[in-house]
Amino acid sequence: MNVSKYDHAARGKNAPLYAYYAKKIKDETRVVSGRCLDAGCGGGYLGLALACITDLEFTFLDISPEMLEKADAHIIEDGLENRARTLQADVHNIPLPDGCMDLVISRGSIPFWEDPGKALSEIYRLLAPHGKAFVGGGRGTPEMRKQFERNMKKEGLPGPDGKRRRPGGPDDPWQIMKGRDFDQILKDVGIPRFSAPIEADGRWIRLWK
Ligand SMILES: C[S@@+](CC[C@H](N)C(=O)[O-])C[C@H]1O[C@@H](n2cnc3c(N)ncnc32)[C@H](O)[C@@H]1O
C-alpha cells in the first residue's frame, strides 16, 4: 500500500467517510466516554473523527510503523495528544489487559487479518463489562461508495502486499467482507453476543458484553 497516497486521500477527499461512520458508531453504541481502541487504525482516521464528537480516550493500534507515524502526526494536528496514544501491535495478539476498553472500533482492516476469529476473540477479551465493539468495513452510503471508488480507481484499492486491487474485483476487500461467514466464525470462537449483518453502508460486526 502506498501509505502517503492513502493517507492523503483519507485526510482529504475520503474524510467524509470517516465522519459518517464516527456518527453511526456514536449514535448506535452511545459510548461517549471511557477508553476506545481503534484496531488496524492506519493513520487513525476513524478514531480521530470519533474523538471530535466524544470525550473518549484513544489507543490507536496498527501493525505498520509507517501508518502509525501518520497517526502520530494527525494526533498532534488535531490537538489530541492528551487523550490519544499509538501502539504498534498485531490484532491477533494485543498486549493489553482483559476488560480494559469500553469501545473497540475498526474499519477496513479485517479483510487483511490472517485469522479473523482469533483477532475478534482478542477484541472481545479487551471489552469491559457493558463494552461494545464495532468492527468491519464499508465505503459509506451508496453515493459515498461511488465517490470513494472513483477516488481510489487510479491508485487502486489498498492491500498489505502492495498489489493494486480493482474496486469490485475478487480481491477488493469489500467483496471479501461480504463473502465471509462471520456468524459461523464468531460461533466457532465462542463469542456469545454478536451480530454481523450486511447493510447498505457496509458490513459491521457488533460485539457486546
Ligand atoms: C485499508 S487500511 C485501513 C486503515 C484505516 N482503519 C481506515 O479505515 O482507513 C488497513 C490497515 O490494517 C492494518 N493491519 C493489517 N493487518 C493487521 C494486523 N494483523 N494487526 C494490526 N493492523 C493490521 C494495516 O497496517 C493497515 O493500516
JSON list of C-alpha atoms and ligand atoms in Angstrom, two decimals:
[
{"chain": "A", "resi": 1, "resn": "MET", "atom": "CA", "xyz": [0.00, 0.00, 0.00]},
{"chain": "A", "resi": 2, "resn": "ASN", "atom": "CA", "xyz": [1.26, 3.47, -0.78]},
{"chain": "A", "resi": 3, "resn": "VAL", "atom": "CA", "xyz": [0.91, 4.91, 2.70]},
{"chain": "A", "resi": 4, "resn": "SER", "atom": "CA", "xyz": [1.35, 8.56, 1.72]},
{"chain": "A", "resi": 5, "resn": "LYS", "atom": "CA", "xyz": [-1.25, 8.43, -1.05]},
{"chain": "A", "resi": 6, "resn": "TYR", "atom": "CA", "xyz": [-3.72, 6.51, 1.11]},
{"chain": "A", "resi": 7, "resn": "ASP", "atom": "CA", "xyz": [-3.18, 8.95, 3.95]},
{"chain": "A", "resi": 8, "resn": "HIS", "atom": "CA", "xyz": [-3.57, 11.99, 1.72]},
{"chain": "A", "resi": 9, "resn": "ALA", "atom": "CA", "xyz": [-6.90, 10.70, 0.39]},
{"chain": "A", "resi": 10, "resn": "ALA", "atom": "CA", "xyz": [-8.13, 9.64, 3.83]},
{"chain": "A", "resi": 11, "resn": "ARG", "atom": "CA", "xyz": [-7.47, 13.06, 5.34]},
{"chain": "A", "resi": 12, "resn": "GLY", "atom": "CA", "xyz": [-8.75, 14.84, 2.22]},
{"chain": "A", "resi": 13, "resn": "LYS", "atom": "CA", "xyz": [-11.36, 13.67, -0.26]},
{"chain": "A", "resi": 14, "resn": "ASN", "atom": "CA", "xyz": [-12.26, 10.49, 1.69]},
{"chain": "A", "resi": 15, "resn": "ALA", "atom": "CA", "xyz": [-12.59, 12.28, 5.05]},
{"chain": "A", "resi": 16, "resn": "PRO", "atom": "CA", "xyz": [-16.45, 12.44, 4.94]},
{"chain": "A", "resi": 17, "resn": "LEU", "atom": "CA", "xyz": [-16.50, 8.66, 5.05]},
{"chain": "A", "resi": 18, "resn": "TYR", "atom": "CA", "xyz": [-14.88, 8.59, 8.50]},
{"chain": "A", "resi": 19, "resn": "ALA", "atom": "CA", "xyz": [-17.12, 11.35, 9.85]},
{"chain": "A", "resi": 20, "resn": "TYR", "atom": "CA", "xyz": [-20.12, 9.34, 8.61]},
{"chain": "A", "resi": 21, "resn": "TYR", "atom": "CA", "xyz": [-19.06, 6.13, 10.41]},
{"chain": "A", "resi": 22, "resn": "ALA", "atom": "CA", "xyz": [-17.99, 8.01, 13.56]},
{"chain": "A", "resi": 23, "resn": "LYS", "atom": "CA", "xyz": [-21.52, 9.42, 13.84]},
{"chain": "A", "resi": 24, "resn": "LYS", "atom": "CA", "xyz": [-23.05, 6.00, 13.16]},
{"chain": "A", "resi": 25, "resn": "ILE", "atom": "CA", "xyz": [-20.91, 4.41, 15.89]},
{"chain": "A", "resi": 26, "resn": "LYS", "atom": "CA", "xyz": [-21.71, 7.17, 18.38]},
{"chain": "A", "resi": 27, "resn": "ASP", "atom": "CA", "xyz": [-25.46, 7.07, 17.66]},
{"chain": "A", "resi": 28, "resn": "GLU", "atom": "CA", "xyz": [-25.63, 3.31, 17.88]},
{"chain": "A", "resi": 29, "resn": "THR", "atom": "CA", "xyz": [-23.29, 2.47, 20.75]},
{"chain": "A", "resi": 30, "resn": "ARG", "atom": "CA", "xyz": [-23.82, 5.63, 22.83]},
{"chain": "A", "resi": 31, "resn": "VAL", "atom": "CA", "xyz": [-20.34, 5.11, 24.26]},
{"chain": "A", "resi": 32, "resn": "VAL", "atom": "CA", "xyz": [-19.04, 8.67, 24.52]},
{"chain": "A", "resi": 33, "resn": "SER", "atom": "CA", "xyz": [-16.56, 8.48, 27.39]},
{"chain": "A", "resi": 34, "resn": "GLY", "atom": "CA", "xyz": [-14.02, 5.99, 28.71]},
{"chain": "A", "resi": 35, "resn": "ARG", "atom": "CA", "xyz": [-11.43, 4.12, 26.65]},
{"chain": "A", "resi": 36, "resn": "CYS", "atom": "CA", "xyz": [-11.55, 3.27, 22.96]},
{"chain": "A", "resi": 37, "resn": "LEU", "atom": "CA", "xyz": [-9.24, 1.15, 20.80]},
{"chain": "A", "resi": 38, "resn": "ASP", "atom": "CA", "xyz": [-9.06, 1.75, 17.04]},
{"chain": "A", "resi": 39, "resn": "ALA", "atom": "CA", "xyz": [-7.67, -1.58, 15.74]},
{"chain": "A", "resi": 40, "resn": "GLY", "atom": "CA", "xyz": [-5.87, -1.54, 12.37]},
{"chain": "A", "resi": 41, "resn": "CYS", "atom": "CA", "xyz": [-6.23, 2.22, 12.57]},
{"chain": "A", "resi": 42, "resn": "GLY", "atom": "CA", "xyz": [-3.95, 3.18, 9.67]},
{"chain": "A", "resi": 43, "resn": "GLY", "atom": "CA", "xyz": [-3.41, 6.91, 10.17]},
{"chain": "A", "resi": 44, "resn": "GLY", "atom": "CA", "xyz": [-6.15, 6.96, 12.83]},
{"chain": "A", "resi": 45, "resn": "TYR", "atom": "CA", "xyz": [-8.88, 8.40, 10.60]},
{"chain": "A", "resi": 46, "resn": "LEU", "atom": "CA", "xyz": [-11.96, 6.77, 12.17]},
{"chain": "A", "resi": 47, "resn": "GLY", "atom": "CA", "xyz": [-10.85, 7.21, 15.77]},
{"chain": "A", "resi": 48, "resn": "LEU", "atom": "CA", "xyz": [-9.86, 10.83, 15.16]},
{"chain": "A", "resi": 49, "resn": "ALA", "atom": "CA", "xyz": [-13.30, 11.53, 13.66]},
{"chain": "A", "resi": 50, "resn": "LEU", "atom": "CA", "xyz": [-14.91, 9.91, 16.71]},
{"chain": "A", "resi": 51, "resn": "ALA", "atom": "CA", "xyz": [-12.67, 11.90, 19.05]},
{"chain": "A", "resi": 52, "resn": "CYS", "atom": "CA", "xyz": [-14.14, 15.12, 17.59]},
{"chain": "A", "resi": 53, "resn": "ILE", "atom": "CA", "xyz": [-17.65, 14.19, 18.77]},
{"chain": "A", "resi": 54, "resn": "THR", "atom": "CA", "xyz": [-16.96, 12.33, 22.05]},
{"chain": "A", "resi": 55, "resn": "ASP", "atom": "CA", "xyz": [-14.77, 12.54, 25.17]},
{"chain": "A", "resi": 56, "resn": "LEU", "atom": "CA", "xyz": [-13.27, 9.08, 24.60]},
{"chain": "A", "resi": 57, "resn": "GLU", "atom": "CA", "xyz": [-9.57, 8.39, 25.23]},
{"chain": "A", "resi": 58, "resn": "PHE", "atom": "CA", "xyz": [-7.94, 6.55, 22.36]},
{"chain": "A", "resi": 59, "resn": "THR", "atom": "CA", "xyz": [-5.37, 3.86, 21.72]},
{"chain": "A", "resi": 60, "resn": "PHE", "atom": "CA", "xyz": [-4.55, 3.66, 18.01]},
{"chain": "A", "resi": 61, "resn": "LEU", "atom": "CA", "xyz": [-3.21, 0.21, 17.15]},
{"chain": "A", "resi": 62, "resn": "ASP", "atom": "CA", "xyz": [-1.67, -0.87, 13.87]},
{"chain": "A", "resi": 63, "resn": "ILE", "atom": "CA", "xyz": [0.91, -3.41, 12.75]},
{"chain": "A", "resi": 64, "resn": "SER", "atom": "CA", "xyz": [2.56, -0.90, 10.40]},
{"chain": "A", "resi": 65, "resn": "PRO", "atom": "CA", "xyz": [5.05, 1.59, 11.89]},
{"chain": "A", "resi": 66, "resn": "GLU", "atom": "CA", "xyz": [4.69, 3.73, 8.76]},
{"chain": "A", "resi": 67, "resn": "MET", "atom": "CA", "xyz": [0.94, 4.03, 9.29]},
{"chain": "A", "resi": 68, "resn": "LEU", "atom": "CA", "xyz": [1.45, 4.83, 12.97]},
{"chain": "A", "resi": 69, "resn": "GLU", "atom": "CA", "xyz": [3.82, 7.66, 12.03]},
{"chain": "A", "resi": 70, "resn": "LYS", "atom": "CA", "xyz": [0.89, 9.18, 10.15]},
{"chain": "A", "resi": 71, "resn": "ALA", "atom": "CA", "xyz": [-1.41, 8.59, 13.13]},
{"chain": "A", "resi": 72, "resn": "ASP", "atom": "CA", "xyz": [1.08, 10.29, 15.48]},
{"chain": "A", "resi": 73, "resn": "ALA", "atom": "CA", "xyz": [1.24, 13.31, 13.18]},
{"chain": "A", "resi": 74, "resn": "HIS", "atom": "CA", "xyz": [-2.56, 13.55, 12.90]},
{"chain": "A", "resi": 75, "resn": "ILE", "atom": "CA", "xyz": [-3.00, 13.27, 16.69]},
{"chain": "A", "resi": 76, "resn": "ILE", "atom": "CA", "xyz": [-0.81, 16.37, 17.02]},
{"chain": "A", "resi": 77, "resn": "GLU", "atom": "CA", "xyz": [-2.52, 18.20, 14.11]},
{"chain": "A", "resi": 78, "resn": "ASP", "atom": "CA", "xyz": [-5.90, 17.56, 15.75]},
{"chain": "A", "resi": 79, "resn": "GLY", "atom": "CA", "xyz": [-4.67, 18.65, 19.21]},
{"chain": "A", "resi": 80, "resn": "LEU", "atom": "CA", "xyz": [-5.43, 15.26, 20.78]},
{"chain": "A", "resi": 81, "resn": "GLU", "atom": "CA", "xyz": [-2.10, 14.47, 22.48]},
{"chain": "A", "resi": 82, "resn": "ASN", "atom": "CA", "xyz": [-3.81, 14.46, 25.88]},
{"chain": "A", "resi": 83, "resn": "ARG", "atom": "CA", "xyz": [-6.22, 11.68, 25.02]},
{"chain": "A", "resi": 84, "resn": "ALA", "atom": "CA", "xyz": [-4.60, 9.59, 22.32]},
{"chain": "A", "resi": 85, "resn": "ARG", "atom": "CA", "xyz": [-1.60, 7.28, 22.01]},
{"chain": "A", "resi": 86, "resn": "THR", "atom": "CA", "xyz": [-0.37, 4.84, 19.39]},
{"chain": "A", "resi": 87, "resn": "LEU", "atom": "CA", "xyz": [0.56, 1.18, 19.83]},
{"chain": "A", "resi": 88, "resn": "GLN", "atom": "CA", "xyz": [2.35, -1.00, 17.30]},
{"chain": "A", "resi": 89, "resn": "ALA", "atom": "CA", "xyz": [0.90, -4.48, 17.62]},
{"chain": "A", "resi": 90, "resn": "ASP", "atom": "CA", "xyz": [-0.78, -7.33, 15.78]},
{"chain": "A", "resi": 91, "resn": "VAL", "atom": "CA", "xyz": [-4.52, -7.51, 16.33]},
{"chain": "A", "resi": 92, "resn": "HIS", "atom": "CA", "xyz": [-4.18, -11.28, 16.80]},
{"chain": "A", "resi": 93, "resn": "ASN", "atom": "CA", "xyz": [-2.12, -10.78, 19.95]},
{"chain": "A", "resi": 94, "resn": "ILE", "atom": "CA", "xyz": [-2.85, -7.45, 21.59]},
{"chain": "A", "resi": 95, "resn": "PRO", "atom": "CA", "xyz": [-0.56, -6.54, 24.51]},
{"chain": "A", "resi": 96, "resn": "LEU", "atom": "CA", "xyz": [-3.33, -5.02, 26.64]},
{"chain": "A", "resi": 97, "resn": "PRO", "atom": "CA", "xyz": [-5.11, -6.43, 29.73]},
{"chain": "A", "resi": 98, "resn": "ASP", "atom": "CA", "xyz": [-8.56, -8.07, 29.78]},
{"chain": "A", "resi": 99, "resn": "GLY", "atom": "CA", "xyz": [-11.52, -5.71, 30.11]},
{"chain": "A", "resi": 100, "resn": "CYS", "atom": "CA", "xyz": [-9.57, -2.50, 29.51]},
{"chain": "A", "resi": 101, "resn": "MET", "atom": "CA", "xyz": [-11.73, -0.99, 26.72]},
{"chain": "A", "resi": 102, "resn": "ASP", "atom": "CA", "xyz": [-15.24, 0.46, 26.73]},
{"chain": "A", "resi": 103, "resn": "LEU", "atom": "CA", "xyz": [-15.32, 0.53, 22.95]},
{"chain": "A", "resi": 104, "resn": "VAL", "atom": "CA", "xyz": [-13.30, -1.10, 20.17]},
{"chain": "A", "resi": 105, "resn": "ILE", "atom": "CA", "xyz": [-13.66, 0.18, 16.63]},
{"chain": "A", "resi": 106, "resn": "SER", "atom": "CA", "xyz": [-12.05, -0.92, 13.40]},
{"chain": "A", "resi": 107, "resn": "ARG", "atom": "CA", "xyz": [-12.66, -0.05, 9.77]},
{"chain": "A", "resi": 108, "resn": "GLY", "atom": "CA", "xyz": [-11.18, -1.60, 6.65]},
{"chain": "A", "resi": 109, "resn": "SER", "atom": "CA", "xyz": [-8.63, -3.78, 8.43]},
{"chain": "A", "resi": 110, "resn": "ILE", "atom": "CA", "xyz": [-10.42, -7.10, 9.00]},
{"chain": "A", "resi": 111, "resn": "PRO", "atom": "CA", "xyz": [-10.10, -8.31, 5.37]},
{"chain": "A", "resi": 112, "resn": "PHE", "atom": "CA", "xyz": [-6.33, -8.36, 5.94]},
{"chain": "A", "resi": 113, "resn": "TRP", "atom": "CA", "xyz": [-6.38, -10.35, 9.20]},
{"chain": "A", "resi": 114, "resn": "GLU", "atom": "CA", "xyz": [-4.99, -13.85, 8.83]},
{"chain": "A", "resi": 115, "resn": "ASP", "atom": "CA", "xyz": [-7.34, -15.37, 11.42]},
{"chain": "A", "resi": 116, "resn": "PRO", "atom": "CA", "xyz": [-10.40, -13.11, 11.94]},
{"chain": "A", "resi": 117, "resn": "GLY", "atom": "CA", "xyz": [-11.85, -15.43, 14.61]},
{"chain": "A", "resi": 118, "resn": "LYS", "atom": "CA", "xyz": [-8.71, -15.18, 16.74]},
{"chain": "A", "resi": 119, "resn": "ALA", "atom": "CA", "xyz": [-8.50, -11.42, 16.28]},
{"chain": "A", "resi": 120, "resn": "LEU", "atom": "CA", "xyz": [-12.18, -10.94, 17.15]},
{"chain": "A", "resi": 121, "resn": "SER", "atom": "CA", "xyz": [-11.64, -13.06, 20.29]},
{"chain": "A", "resi": 122, "resn": "GLU", "atom": "CA", "xyz": [-8.80, -10.75, 21.25]},
{"chain": "A", "resi": 123, "resn": "ILE", "atom": "CA", "xyz": [-11.07, -7.73, 20.76]},
{"chain": "A", "resi": 124, "resn": "TYR", "atom": "CA", "xyz": [-13.80, -9.40, 22.84]},
{"chain": "A", "resi": 125, "resn": "ARG", "atom": "CA", "xyz": [-11.28, -10.15, 25.60]},
{"chain": "A", "resi": 126, "resn": "LEU", "atom": "CA", "xyz": [-10.45, -6.45, 25.83]},
{"chain": "A", "resi": 127, "resn": "LEU", "atom": "CA", "xyz": [-14.06, -5.34, 26.33]},
{"chain": "A", "resi": 128, "resn": "ALA", "atom": "CA", "xyz": [-15.03, -4.15, 29.81]},
{"chain": "A", "resi": 129, "resn": "PRO", "atom": "CA", "xyz": [-18.42, -5.22, 31.23]},
{"chain": "A", "resi": 130, "resn": "HIS", "atom": "CA", "xyz": [-21.02, -3.46, 29.03]},
{"chain": "A", "resi": 131, "resn": "GLY", "atom": "CA", "xyz": [-18.27, -2.75, 26.49]},
{"chain": "A", "resi": 132, "resn": "LYS", "atom": "CA", "xyz": [-19.02, -2.75, 22.78]},
{"chain": "A", "resi": 133, "resn": "ALA", "atom": "CA", "xyz": [-17.13, -3.41, 19.58]},
{"chain": "A", "resi": 134, "resn": "PHE", "atom": "CA", "xyz": [-17.93, -2.10, 16.10]},
{"chain": "A", "resi": 135, "resn": "VAL", "atom": "CA", "xyz": [-15.64, -3.78, 13.58]},
{"chain": "A", "resi": 136, "resn": "GLY", "atom": "CA", "xyz": [-15.97, -4.01, 9.83]},
{"chain": "A", "resi": 137, "resn": "GLY", "atom": "CA", "xyz": [-15.75, -2.16, 6.63]},
{"chain": "A", "resi": 138, "resn": "GLY", "atom": "CA", "xyz": [-17.59, -0.07, 4.16]},
{"chain": "A", "resi": 139, "resn": "ARG", "atom": "CA", "xyz": [-17.40, 2.96, 1.94]},
{"chain": "A", "resi": 140, "resn": "GLY", "atom": "CA", "xyz": [-20.31, 4.94, 3.37]},
{"chain": "A", "resi": 141, "resn": "THR", "atom": "CA", "xyz": [-23.73, 5.34, 1.80]},
{"chain": "A", "resi": 142, "resn": "PRO", "atom": "CA", "xyz": [-24.14, 4.05, -1.79]},
{"chain": "A", "resi": 143, "resn": "GLU", "atom": "CA", "xyz": [-23.46, 7.61, -3.03]},
{"chain": "A", "resi": 144, "resn": "MET", "atom": "CA", "xyz": [-20.34, 7.90, -0.86]},
{"chain": "A", "resi": 145, "resn": "ARG", "atom": "CA", "xyz": [-19.20, 4.48, -2.05]},
{"chain": "A", "resi": 146, "resn": "LYS", "atom": "CA", "xyz": [-19.34, 5.58, -5.70]},
{"chain": "A", "resi": 147, "resn": "GLN", "atom": "CA", "xyz": [-17.28, 8.65, -4.88]},
{"chain": "A", "resi": 148, "resn": "PHE", "atom": "CA", "xyz": [-14.76, 6.63, -2.81]},
{"chain": "A", "resi": 149, "resn": "GLU", "atom": "CA", "xyz": [-14.32, 4.11, -5.61]},
{"chain": "A", "resi": 150, "resn": "ARG", "atom": "CA", "xyz": [-13.81, 6.92, -8.13]},
{"chain": "A", "resi": 151, "resn": "ASN", "atom": "CA", "xyz": [-11.19, 8.42, -5.80]},
{"chain": "A", "resi": 152, "resn": "MET", "atom": "CA", "xyz": [-9.39, 5.09, -5.41]},
{"chain": "A", "resi": 153, "resn": "LYS", "atom": "CA", "xyz": [-9.68, 3.92, -9.03]},
{"chain": "A", "resi": 154, "resn": "LYS", "atom": "CA", "xyz": [-6.42, 5.41, -10.23]},
{"chain": "A", "resi": 155, "resn": "GLU", "atom": "CA", "xyz": [-4.47, 4.46, -7.12]},
{"chain": "A", "resi": 156, "resn": "GLY", "atom": "CA", "xyz": [-6.14, 1.05, -6.75]},
{"chain": "A", "resi": 157, "resn": "LEU", "atom": "CA", "xyz": [-7.56, -0.27, -3.51]},
{"chain": "A", "resi": 158, "resn": "PRO", "atom": "CA", "xyz": [-5.05, -0.86, -0.71]},
{"chain": "A", "resi": 159, "resn": "GLY", "atom": "CA", "xyz": [-3.66, -4.19, 0.41]},
{"chain": "A", "resi": 160, "resn": "PRO", "atom": "CA", "xyz": [-0.75, -5.16, 2.65]},
{"chain": "A", "resi": 161, "resn": "ASP", "atom": "CA", "xyz": [1.12, -6.80, -0.26]},
{"chain": "A", "resi": 162, "resn": "GLY", "atom": "CA", "xyz": [1.28, -3.51, -2.16]},
{"chain": "A", "resi": 163, "resn": "LYS", "atom": "CA", "xyz": [-0.73, -5.03, -5.04]},
{"chain": "A", "resi": 164, "resn": "ARG", "atom": "CA", "xyz": [-3.35, -2.77, -6.65]},
{"chain": "A", "resi": 165, "resn": "ARG", "atom": "CA", "xyz": [-6.92, -4.00, -6.38]},
{"chain": "A", "resi": 166, "resn": "ARG", "atom": "CA", "xyz": [-9.68, -3.01, -8.74]},
{"chain": "A", "resi": 167, "resn": "PRO", "atom": "CA", "xyz": [-12.87, -1.82, -6.96]},
{"chain": "A", "resi": 168, "resn": "GLY", "atom": "CA", "xyz": [-15.46, -4.61, -7.38]},
{"chain": "A", "resi": 169, "resn": "GLY", "atom": "CA", "xyz": [-12.78, -7.19, -8.29]},
{"chain": "A", "resi": 170, "resn": "PRO", "atom": "CA", "xyz": [-12.47, -10.52, -6.44]},
{"chain": "A", "resi": 171, "resn": "ASP", "atom": "CA", "xyz": [-9.67, -9.26, -4.17]},
{"chain": "A", "resi": 172, "resn": "ASP", "atom": "CA", "xyz": [-11.47, -6.00, -3.37]},
{"chain": "A", "resi": 173, "resn": "PRO", "atom": "CA", "xyz": [-11.52, -6.02, 0.48]},
{"chain": "A", "resi": 174, "resn": "TRP", "atom": "CA", "xyz": [-15.23, -5.17, 0.41]},
{"chain": "A", "resi": 175, "resn": "GLN", "atom": "CA", "xyz": [-16.01, -8.29, -1.65]},
{"chain": "A", "resi": 176, "resn": "ILE", "atom": "CA", "xyz": [-14.02, -10.32, 0.91]},
{"chain": "A", "resi": 177, "resn": "MET", "atom": "CA", "xyz": [-16.06, -8.78, 3.76]},
{"chain": "A", "resi": 178, "resn": "LYS", "atom": "CA", "xyz": [-19.36, -9.58, 2.08]},
{"chain": "A", "resi": 179, "resn": "GLY", "atom": "CA", "xyz": [-18.38, -13.18, 1.29]},
{"chain": "A", "resi": 180, "resn": "ARG", "atom": "CA", "xyz": [-17.24, -14.27, 4.76]},
{"chain": "A", "resi": 181, "resn": "ASP", "atom": "CA", "xyz": [-19.48, -16.30, 7.07]},
{"chain": "A", "resi": 182, "resn": "PHE", "atom": "CA", "xyz": [-18.87, -14.20, 10.17]},
{"chain": "A", "resi": 183, "resn": "ASP", "atom": "CA", "xyz": [-21.81, -15.76, 12.02]},
{"chain": "A", "resi": 184, "resn": "GLN", "atom": "CA", "xyz": [-20.04, -19.12, 11.85]},
{"chain": "A", "resi": 185, "resn": "ILE", "atom": "CA", "xyz": [-16.62, -17.63, 12.61]},
{"chain": "A", "resi": 186, "resn": "LEU", "atom": "CA", "xyz": [-17.99, -15.90, 15.73]},
{"chain": "A", "resi": 187, "resn": "LYS", "atom": "CA", "xyz": [-19.87, -19.02, 16.88]},
{"chain": "A", "resi": 188, "resn": "ASP", "atom": "CA", "xyz": [-16.77, -21.16, 16.36]},
{"chain": "A", "resi": 189, "resn": "VAL", "atom": "CA", "xyz": [-14.69, -18.99, 18.69]},
{"chain": "A", "resi": 190, "resn": "GLY", "atom": "CA", "xyz": [-17.45, -18.91, 21.32]},
{"chain": "A", "resi": 191, "resn": "ILE", "atom": "CA", "xyz": [-18.30, -15.20, 21.34]},
{"chain": "A", "resi": 192, "resn": "PRO", "atom": "CA", "xyz": [-21.78, -15.24, 22.91]},
{"chain": "A", "resi": 193, "resn": "ARG", "atom": "CA", "xyz": [-23.25, -11.90, 21.80]},
{"chain": "A", "resi": 194, "resn": "PHE", "atom": "CA", "xyz": [-22.80, -10.54, 18.31]},
{"chain": "A", "resi": 195, "resn": "SER", "atom": "CA", "xyz": [-24.44, -9.52, 15.06]},
{"chain": "A", "resi": 196, "resn": "ALA", "atom": "CA", "xyz": [-22.81, -9.35, 11.63]},
{"chain": "A", "resi": 197, "resn": "PRO", "atom": "CA", "xyz": [-25.32, -8.03, 9.07]},
{"chain": "A", "resi": 198, "resn": "ILE", "atom": "CA", "xyz": [-24.59, -6.78, 5.57]},
{"chain": "A", "resi": 199, "resn": "GLU", "atom": "CA", "xyz": [-26.05, -3.29, 5.32]},
{"chain": "A", "resi": 200, "resn": "ALA", "atom": "CA", "xyz": [-26.39, -0.64, 2.61]},
{"chain": "A", "resi": 201, "resn": "ASP", "atom": "CA", "xyz": [-23.35, 1.14, 4.05]},
{"chain": "A", "resi": 202, "resn": "GLY", "atom": "CA", "xyz": [-21.07, -1.81, 4.67]},
{"chain": "A", "resi": 203, "resn": "ARG", "atom": "CA", "xyz": [-20.60, -4.83, 6.86]},
{"chain": "A", "resi": 204, "resn": "TRP", "atom": "CA", "xyz": [-20.25, -4.14, 10.56]},
{"chain": "A", "resi": 205, "resn": "ILE", "atom": "CA", "xyz": [-19.78, -6.76, 13.23]},
{"chain": "A", "resi": 206, "resn": "ARG", "atom": "CA", "xyz": [-21.12, -5.74, 16.61]},
{"chain": "A", "resi": 207, "resn": "LEU", "atom": "CA", "xyz": [-19.90, -7.47, 19.78]},
{"chain": "A", "resi": 208, "resn": "TRP", "atom": "CA", "xyz": [-21.11, -6.63, 23.25]},
{"chain": "A", "resi": 209, "resn": "LYS", "atom": "CA", "xyz": [-20.59, -7.84, 26.81]},
{"chain": "B", "resi": 1, "resn": "LIG", "atom": "C1", "xyz": [-7.04, -0.48, 4.46]},
{"chain": "B", "resi": 1, "resn": "LIG", "atom": "S1", "xyz": [-6.14, 0.03, 5.86]},
{"chain": "B", "resi": 1, "resn": "LIG", "atom": "C2", "xyz": [-7.45, 0.74, 6.86]},
{"chain": "B", "resi": 1, "resn": "LIG", "atom": "C3", "xyz": [-6.93, 1.85, 7.71]},
{"chain": "B", "resi": 1, "resn": "LIG", "atom": "C4", "xyz": [-7.99, 2.63, 8.47]},
{"chain": "B", "resi": 1, "resn": "LIG", "atom": "N1", "xyz": [-8.60, 1.85, 9.53]},
{"chain": "B", "resi": 1, "resn": "LIG", "atom": "C5", "xyz": [-9.06, 3.17, 7.54]},
{"chain": "B", "resi": 1, "resn": "LIG", "atom": "O1", "xyz": [-10.25, 2.91, 7.79]},
{"chain": "B", "resi": 1, "resn": "LIG", "atom": "O2", "xyz": [-8.70, 3.86, 6.58]},
{"chain": "B", "resi": 1, "resn": "LIG", "atom": "C6", "xyz": [-5.83, -1.50, 6.73]},
{"chain": "B", "resi": 1, "resn": "LIG", "atom": "C7", "xyz": [-4.93, -1.32, 7.96]},
{"chain": "B", "resi": 1, "resn": "LIG", "atom": "O3", "xyz": [-4.92, -2.53, 8.73]},
{"chain": "B", "resi": 1, "resn": "LIG", "atom": "C8", "xyz": [-3.61, -2.72, 9.22]},
{"chain": "B", "resi": 1, "resn": "LIG", "atom": "N2", "xyz": [-3.44, -4.14, 9.56]},
{"chain": "B", "resi": 1, "resn": "LIG", "atom": "C9", "xyz": [-3.47, -5.19, 8.69]},
{"chain": "B", "resi": 1, "resn": "LIG", "atom": "N3", "xyz": [-3.28, -6.34, 9.38]},
{"chain": "B", "resi": 1, "resn": "LIG", "atom": "C10", "xyz": [-3.14, -6.02, 10.69]},
{"chain": "B", "resi": 1, "resn": "LIG", "atom": "C11", "xyz": [-2.92, -6.78, 11.88]},
{"chain": "B", "resi": 1, "resn": "LIG", "atom": "N4", "xyz": [-2.80, -8.11, 11.84]},
{"chain": "B", "resi": 1, "resn": "LIG", "atom": "N5", "xyz": [-2.84, -6.13, 13.05]},
{"chain": "B", "resi": 1, "resn": "LIG", "atom": "C12", "xyz": [-2.95, -4.78, 13.09]},
{"chain": "B", "resi": 1, "resn": "LIG", "atom": "N6", "xyz": [-3.15, -4.00, 12.00]},
{"chain": "B", "resi": 1, "resn": "LIG", "atom": "C13", "xyz": [-3.24, -4.61, 10.82]},
{"chain": "B", "resi": 1, "resn": "LIG", "atom": "C14", "xyz": [-2.72, -2.25, 8.09]},
{"chain": "B", "resi": 1, "resn": "LIG", "atom": "O4", "xyz": [-1.41, -1.98, 8.51]},
{"chain": "B", "resi": 1, "resn": "LIG", "atom": "C15", "xyz": [-3.48, -1.01, 7.60]},
{"chain": "B", "resi": 1, "resn": "LIG", "atom": "O5", "xyz": [-3.07, 0.16, 8.29]}
]
